[in-house]
Amino acid sequence: MYLSLGNKKDVVSFKKALFTGLAPDKSLYYPIEVKKLSDDFWKNFKKMDTFSLAYNVLTGYINNEIPKENLFEIIKRTLDFNFPSVLVDKNIYSLELFHGPTMAFKDVGAKFMSACMDYFIKNENLNHKITVIVATSGDTGGAVANGFLGIDGVDVVILYPKEKVSEIQELQLTTLGNNVSALEVDGYFDKCQEMVKKTFVDKDLNKKLLTSANSINIARWIPQMLYYFIAYRDINTEKSNLVVSVPSGNFGNLCAGMLAKKMGLPINHFVASTNENDTIPKFMKTGEYKKQKTISTITNAMDVGNPSNFVRILNIYNNDFDNLKKELSAYKFSDKETILGIKELYHKSKYLLDPHGATAYLGLKKYMANNPKGIGLFLETAHPIKFLDTVESALNVKINIPEHILKLKKKKKSKIVIKNYEQLKCFLLSR
Ligand SMILES: *Cc1c(COP(=O)(O)O)cnc(C)c1O
């Protein structure tokens, strides 16, 4: 079903890939086969409801390991909010992916992953506690914590960098309690990620059944395809003229869009929009991949210098650089430009962008300036309220805070401060 991109003879089931995250050689899993959707599917596509659409797209990747009724239940549980495409400018749509519980697009992947694990734990009587451990630069932690909250048999441990996440992001991580522990790390995101990786090769922790919930996990990655299918269904576009711009950090979301295309979704062109962490825009110019040191920006969820999912993109394009170039453009934007982007669209159509969505909007405009035909869609990956300070100071306005956020602000934060790997290990062993 899935093979390791490091060793193509290492083939595992969906369940195995779900519970291990990474292959033993630390490379990523990838579906052995990407099947085209049937003519029948396309005949009904435009009027298909979201759950059926999702079932048709995902079922091939689960390969009967979860029975049909259960998979349908998982899908219903995962997609219990809306994904509207909103017209914000002439021929430009914003695909709003922030209507979920933690107001960022990662909710879908996190909910799907937790629901699948929940299914296997309940139905196969695993009687050992599983620890899901995850490093976050902001949005992943909240989405994963929320997805796994209250699931029996799973302990969630989240590492986040001190003072590098927004106020609301921190509240979302630290106020859940129950089976969720938040560890504040004295250092940058990279340090958190390093520490998480170290736990997987630490022999003393072997018995703990650790698993990662970062976007490299196929159960978080694959369902992101649905955004592209849903948007294509909802937008009135003639065949093959849709351009999609994706704000990118670890490149899982964009990569899922490309997988959707491989299944037959007729997207004409992709734009990868990044912040100053421009490893991929540089790669698209030179063909040479050079990982970079991470730079902190106002789009913190995209502060990644060595995007893990890019190898999957190369695989989709059979490592053919010229082919990839035909279908992908990549641009970087500075914080200054991003703030100008927020201002531009607000003054034009009173539409509020979060900084991540703003880079995607700018990338789309840049591409469409030279390719004006067609319909543009950018992915608005977080609610602007999550980045309140940046958005308010860019626009000089006060934004109304929704009720559920005000409630969050009244809750008490609960976190454990750790300085180094030894302290993390102690914490895990004590549980
Ligand atoms: C995670 C995240 C991104 C980047 O997505 P990748 O799949 O890592 O490229 C963009 N915007 C927001 C708001 C995010 O949380």
XYZ file of C-alpha atoms and ligand atoms in Angstrom:
446
model
C 0.000 0.000 0.000
C 2.695 2.481 1.034
C 6.384 2.380 0.315
C 9.243 4.156 1.984
C 10.793 6.751 -0.321
C 14.195 5.753 1.056
C 13.796 2.050 0.371
C 11.124 1.115 -2.128
C 11.148 -2.496 -0.982
C 9.884 -1.419 2.437
C 6.126 -1.758 1.870
C 3.595 -1.295 4.672
C -0.160 -1.171 5.234
C -2.146 2.001 5.897
C -2.359 1.084 9.559
C 1.372 0.550 9.897
C 2.173 3.852 8.176
C -0.402 5.598 10.370
C 1.052 4.303 13.621
C 4.738 4.659 12.757
C 4.718 7.999 10.930
C 8.170 7.609 9.446
C 9.786 4.537 7.884
C 12.573 2.887 9.926
C 15.181 4.583 7.732
C 13.520 7.946 8.645
C 12.190 8.584 5.164
C 8.596 9.312 4.218
C 5.896 6.898 3.164
C 4.223 7.331 -0.198
C 1.317 5.468 -1.837
C 2.488 2.655 -4.098
C -0.138 3.539 -6.621
C -2.091 6.721 -7.314
C -5.224 5.691 -9.180
C -7.175 7.984 -11.485
C -10.778 8.522 -10.423
C -13.393 6.843 -12.613
C -15.537 8.472 -15.322
C -18.498 7.707 -13.130
C -17.032 9.802 -10.351
C -16.535 12.767 -12.655
C -20.041 12.477 -14.076
C -21.497 13.021 -10.589
C -18.740 15.207 -9.197
C -20.344 18.658 -9.461
C -23.380 17.668 -7.450
C -21.761 15.258 -5.033
C -22.142 15.992 -1.315
C -18.934 16.538 0.631
C -18.984 13.228 2.547
C -19.485 11.099 -0.561
C -16.861 13.078 -2.396
C -14.418 12.505 0.454
C -15.229 8.811 0.609
C -14.631 8.351 -3.119
C -11.320 10.200 -3.010
C -9.947 8.566 0.138
C -11.152 4.988 -0.002
C -8.373 3.813 -2.335
C -5.785 4.926 0.223
C -7.291 2.893 3.068
C -7.547 -0.297 1.042
C -10.365 -1.934 3.038
C -8.387 -1.815 6.279
C -11.299 0.180 7.673
C -14.781 -1.043 6.661
C -16.914 1.260 4.535
C -19.383 2.293 7.276
C -16.581 3.098 9.702
C -14.634 5.092 7.140
C -17.793 7.037 6.380
C -18.202 7.780 10.102
C -14.587 8.943 10.309
C -15.126 11.238 7.335
C -18.282 12.703 8.874
C -16.460 13.327 12.130
C -13.550 14.939 10.295
C -15.455 17.229 7.942
C -18.061 18.655 10.299
C -17.505 22.265 9.226
C -17.560 24.253 5.971
C -14.934 25.001 3.329
C -16.375 27.965 1.422
C -14.728 29.500 -1.646
C -15.371 33.242 -1.386
C -15.044 35.638 -4.324
C -12.792 38.459 -3.055
C -11.647 40.170 -6.222
C -12.207 39.858 -9.964
C -11.718 36.145 -10.791
C -10.032 35.543 -7.423
C -11.409 33.240 -4.769
C -10.312 32.680 -1.192
C -10.742 29.084 -0.054
C -11.431 29.487 3.659
C -9.940 26.565 5.536
C -10.282 28.085 8.995
C -13.796 27.163 10.055
C -12.665 24.196 12.139
C -12.171 23.996 15.914
C -8.675 25.540 16.022
C -9.215 27.879 13.086
C -6.410 26.648 10.857
C -6.429 24.165 7.981
C -4.547 21.548 9.981
C -7.772 20.539 11.744
C -8.773 18.213 8.904
C -5.550 16.202 8.889
C -5.380 16.061 12.678
C -9.003 14.989 13.057
C -8.711 12.345 10.362
C -5.555 10.919 11.870
C -6.969 10.777 15.387
C -10.245 9.235 14.211
C -8.383 6.514 12.273
C -6.223 5.696 15.303
C -9.290 5.678 17.491
C -10.867 3.133 15.126
C -7.883 0.770 15.225
C -7.424 1.103 19.005
C -11.089 0.323 19.688
C -11.456 -2.483 17.207
C -8.180 -4.259 17.635
C -7.882 -4.110 21.412
C -4.476 -2.509 21.602
C -3.947 -2.494 25.329
C -0.811 -0.433 25.454
C -0.958 3.328 25.773
C 0.266 5.188 22.702
C 2.069 8.499 23.050
C 1.620 10.917 20.199
C 4.416 13.438 20.276
C 4.527 16.524 18.112
C 6.622 19.659 17.646
C 4.755 22.769 16.616
C 5.615 26.201 15.282
C 2.076 27.300 16.064
C -0.916 25.673 14.430
C -0.071 21.963 14.380
C -0.071 21.657 18.164
C -3.561 23.057 18.644
C -5.038 20.990 15.832
C -3.426 17.753 17.043
C -4.324 18.416 20.690
C -7.911 19.104 19.768
C -8.086 16.091 17.442
C -6.833 13.660 20.079
C -8.487 15.230 23.112
C -10.288 12.605 25.142
C -9.353 9.663 22.903
C -8.818 6.641 25.107
C -5.439 4.971 24.895
C -3.631 8.004 23.518
C -1.433 10.462 25.396
C -0.538 13.656 23.565
C 2.695 15.544 24.186
C 3.231 18.861 22.425
C 6.516 20.747 22.251
C 6.360 24.409 21.352
C 8.996 27.163 21.257
C 8.820 29.714 24.040
C 7.494 33.119 22.919
C 7.416 32.068 19.276
C 3.727 31.228 19.019
C 0.849 33.721 19.081
C -1.207 34.303 22.222
C -4.221 32.416 20.864
C -2.072 29.557 19.613
C -0.583 29.158 23.086
C -4.013 29.207 24.713
C -5.190 26.478 22.333
C -2.269 24.282 23.365
C -2.203 24.829 27.076
C -5.812 24.945 28.219
C -7.137 21.531 27.214
C -5.706 19.368 29.996
C -7.029 15.789 30.056
C -4.728 13.565 27.945
C -2.868 16.571 26.459
C 0.419 17.904 27.897
C 2.033 21.097 26.626
C 5.803 21.440 26.977
C 7.289 24.879 26.497
C 10.805 24.611 25.119
C 13.437 27.234 25.705
C 14.529 27.611 22.066
C 13.320 27.749 18.473
C 11.012 25.382 16.602
C 13.997 23.538 15.137
C 15.100 22.610 18.641
C 11.631 21.194 19.388
C 11.721 19.172 16.191
C 15.229 17.882 16.912
C 14.136 16.727 20.347
C 11.094 14.927 18.961
C 13.222 13.134 16.375
C 15.656 12.094 19.082
C 12.920 10.377 21.089
C 12.278 7.995 18.187
C 15.808 6.645 18.153
C 16.258 6.615 21.938
C 16.450 2.992 23.096
C 15.294 3.825 26.623
C 12.023 5.083 25.165
C 11.512 2.132 22.836
C 8.775 0.570 24.908
C 6.726 3.722 25.060
C 5.045 3.296 21.643
C 5.825 6.782 20.495
C 4.371 8.087 17.276
C 4.577 11.422 15.519
C 1.662 13.545 14.385
C 3.621 15.902 12.175
C 2.460 16.470 8.613
C 4.694 13.725 7.307
C 2.164 11.205 8.651
C 0.143 9.965 5.683
C -3.108 10.214 7.638
C -2.554 13.934 8.056
C -1.272 14.467 4.545
C -3.707 12.541 2.313
C -7.057 14.070 3.459
C -5.772 17.546 2.588
C -6.538 16.627 -1.019
C -10.171 17.203 -0.205
C -9.765 21.001 -0.061
C -8.898 21.065 -3.730
C -11.733 18.765 -4.756
C -14.272 20.725 -2.714
C -13.137 24.068 -4.127
C -13.189 22.751 -7.689
C -16.680 21.406 -7.172
C -17.913 24.736 -5.773
C -16.326 27.227 -8.151
C -17.821 27.834 -11.537
C -14.848 27.265 -13.763
C -14.415 25.930 -17.227
C -12.257 22.884 -17.493
C -8.572 23.269 -16.743
C -8.191 26.969 -16.125
C -7.829 27.030 -12.353
C -4.646 28.373 -10.760
C -4.151 27.545 -7.075
C -1.804 29.375 -4.730
C -0.774 27.690 -1.479
C 1.016 29.347 1.471
C 3.769 26.827 2.084
C 6.100 25.848 4.896
C 6.569 22.111 5.124
C 4.853 21.718 1.715
C 2.348 19.064 2.799
C -0.699 21.030 1.721
C 0.643 21.899 -1.732
C 1.816 18.334 -2.201
C -1.708 17.104 -1.443
C -3.039 19.406 -4.188
C -0.617 17.838 -6.627
C -1.754 14.377 -5.608
C -5.346 15.473 -6.298
C -4.247 16.538 -9.756
C -2.593 13.195 -10.304
C -5.944 11.557 -9.520
C -7.464 13.613 -12.305
C -8.516 16.947 -10.789
C -7.870 19.402 -13.633
C -5.880 22.131 -11.883
C -3.935 24.086 -14.447
C -1.120 25.567 -12.375
C 0.153 25.710 -8.786
C 1.839 28.595 -7.029
C 3.897 28.006 -3.885
C 4.024 31.179 -1.798
C 6.619 31.313 0.966
C 8.063 33.815 3.420
C 11.807 34.525 3.680
C 12.356 30.800 4.182
C 12.745 30.463 0.433
C 14.420 27.086 -0.071
C 11.871 26.104 -2.728
C 11.658 29.395 -4.671
C 15.455 29.131 -4.930
C 15.238 25.498 -5.973
C 12.732 26.380 -8.712
C 15.240 28.896 -10.087
C 18.362 26.772 -9.949
C 17.264 23.137 -9.772
C 19.570 22.775 -6.809
C 18.134 21.911 -3.380
C 19.903 23.584 -0.477
C 18.302 23.443 2.949
C 18.517 26.682 4.912
C 18.574 27.793 8.512
C 15.092 28.766 9.666
C 14.267 32.473 9.859
C 11.503 33.777 12.169
C 8.746 35.705 10.381
C 5.187 36.912 11.011
C 3.934 33.838 9.147
C 5.274 31.505 11.804
C 3.540 28.355 10.532
C 5.671 28.604 7.390
C 9.025 29.088 9.121
C 10.649 25.974 7.704
C 14.094 25.900 6.124
C 14.103 22.275 5.051
C 10.563 21.306 3.993
C 10.062 17.570 4.594
C 7.265 17.008 2.113
C 9.174 18.290 -0.887
C 10.555 14.814 -1.638
C 6.971 13.696 -2.127
C 6.447 16.463 -4.665
C 9.562 15.396 -6.556
C 8.197 11.875 -6.532
C 4.842 12.958 -7.984
C 6.780 14.521 -10.855
C 9.135 11.540 -11.199
C 12.049 13.820 -10.325
C 11.589 15.555 -13.667
C 12.504 19.185 -12.978
C 11.303 20.521 -16.354
C 7.909 18.965 -15.918
C 7.587 20.324 -12.398
C 8.535 23.771 -13.667
C 5.649 23.744 -16.121
C 3.145 23.229 -13.330
C 4.642 25.046 -10.358
C 5.769 28.618 -9.791
C 7.253 29.643 -6.453
C 7.642 33.110 -4.967
C 8.796 34.426 -1.635
C 7.470 37.474 0.202
C 8.987 39.525 3.006
C 7.010 40.430 6.133
C 6.702 43.958 4.770
C 5.166 42.752 1.524
C 2.827 40.442 3.407
C 1.514 43.347 5.483
C 0.982 45.351 2.295
C -0.971 42.385 0.935
C -3.272 42.402 3.980
C -3.839 46.140 3.485
C -4.410 45.870 -0.255
C -7.231 43.371 -0.123
C -8.831 44.990 2.912
C -8.992 48.374 1.216
C -10.165 46.855 -2.057
C -12.946 44.617 -0.791
C -12.978 44.782 3.028
C -11.772 41.181 3.135
C -9.616 40.296 6.141
C -6.591 38.120 5.410
C -4.370 36.419 7.932
C -0.625 36.785 7.141
C -0.358 33.243 5.683
C -3.324 33.749 3.381
C -1.850 37.124 2.440
C 1.325 35.537 1.045
C -0.822 33.143 -0.981
C -2.892 36.057 -2.286
C 0.288 37.890 -3.300
C 1.690 34.794 -5.022
C -1.496 34.364 -7.006
C -1.504 38.027 -8.085
C 2.108 37.782 -9.143
C 1.504 34.738 -11.299
C -1.733 36.093 -12.776
C -0.090 39.390 -13.700
C 1.721 37.466 -16.446
C -0.976 34.831 -16.976
C -4.202 36.809 -16.748
C -6.464 34.115 -18.198
C -8.257 31.772 -15.908
C -9.618 31.698 -12.390
C -7.411 32.127 -9.349
C -7.861 30.458 -5.986
C -5.717 30.995 -2.923
C -5.849 28.964 0.258
C -6.670 31.023 3.341
C -5.189 28.662 5.900
C -5.879 30.456 9.187
C -8.459 32.788 10.672
C -7.089 36.358 10.914
C -8.032 36.390 14.591
C -5.230 33.913 15.260
C -2.760 36.629 14.307
C -4.656 39.497 15.883
C -1.693 41.779 16.671
C -0.256 41.614 13.163
C -3.582 42.129 11.434
C -4.780 44.927 13.724
C -1.548 46.861 13.474
C -1.444 46.418 9.678
C -4.924 47.835 9.248
C -5.220 50.135 12.219
C -8.580 48.658 13.117
C -9.969 46.774 16.077
C -11.215 43.308 15.184
C -14.155 41.775 17.011
C -13.087 38.715 18.938
C -15.469 35.761 18.645
C -17.149 34.465 21.786
C -15.267 31.155 21.941
C -11.920 32.974 21.874
C -12.965 35.286 24.692
C -13.814 32.182 26.696
C -10.401 30.714 25.917
C -8.748 33.839 27.276
C -10.322 33.267 30.661
C -8.904 29.764 30.996
C -5.754 28.996 32.904
C -2.691 27.962 30.926
C -1.025 24.802 32.075
C 2.429 23.979 30.770
C 5.695 22.341 31.704
C 8.869 24.254 30.954
C 11.786 22.223 29.624
C 15.274 23.319 28.695
C 16.851 20.280 27.071
C 16.443 16.727 25.824
C 17.198 15.129 29.193
C 14.231 16.896 30.726
C 11.965 15.731 27.909
C 13.146 12.167 28.375
C 12.558 12.336 32.125
C 9.061 13.597 31.497
C 8.249 10.779 29.066
C 9.710 8.082 31.301
C 7.763 9.312 34.302
C 4.440 8.603 32.590
C 0.973 24.791 8.626
C 0.494 26.051 7.998
C 0.915 26.447 6.709
C 1.937 25.659 5.913
O 1.441 24.429 5.462
P 2.453 23.295 4.960
O 1.601 22.142 4.622
O 3.395 23.030 6.089
O 3.175 23.852 3.772
C 0.373 27.588 6.161
N -0.504 28.347 6.847
C -0.923 28.020 8.085
C -1.869 28.911 8.782
C -0.445 26.859 8.708
O -0.858 26.554 9.937
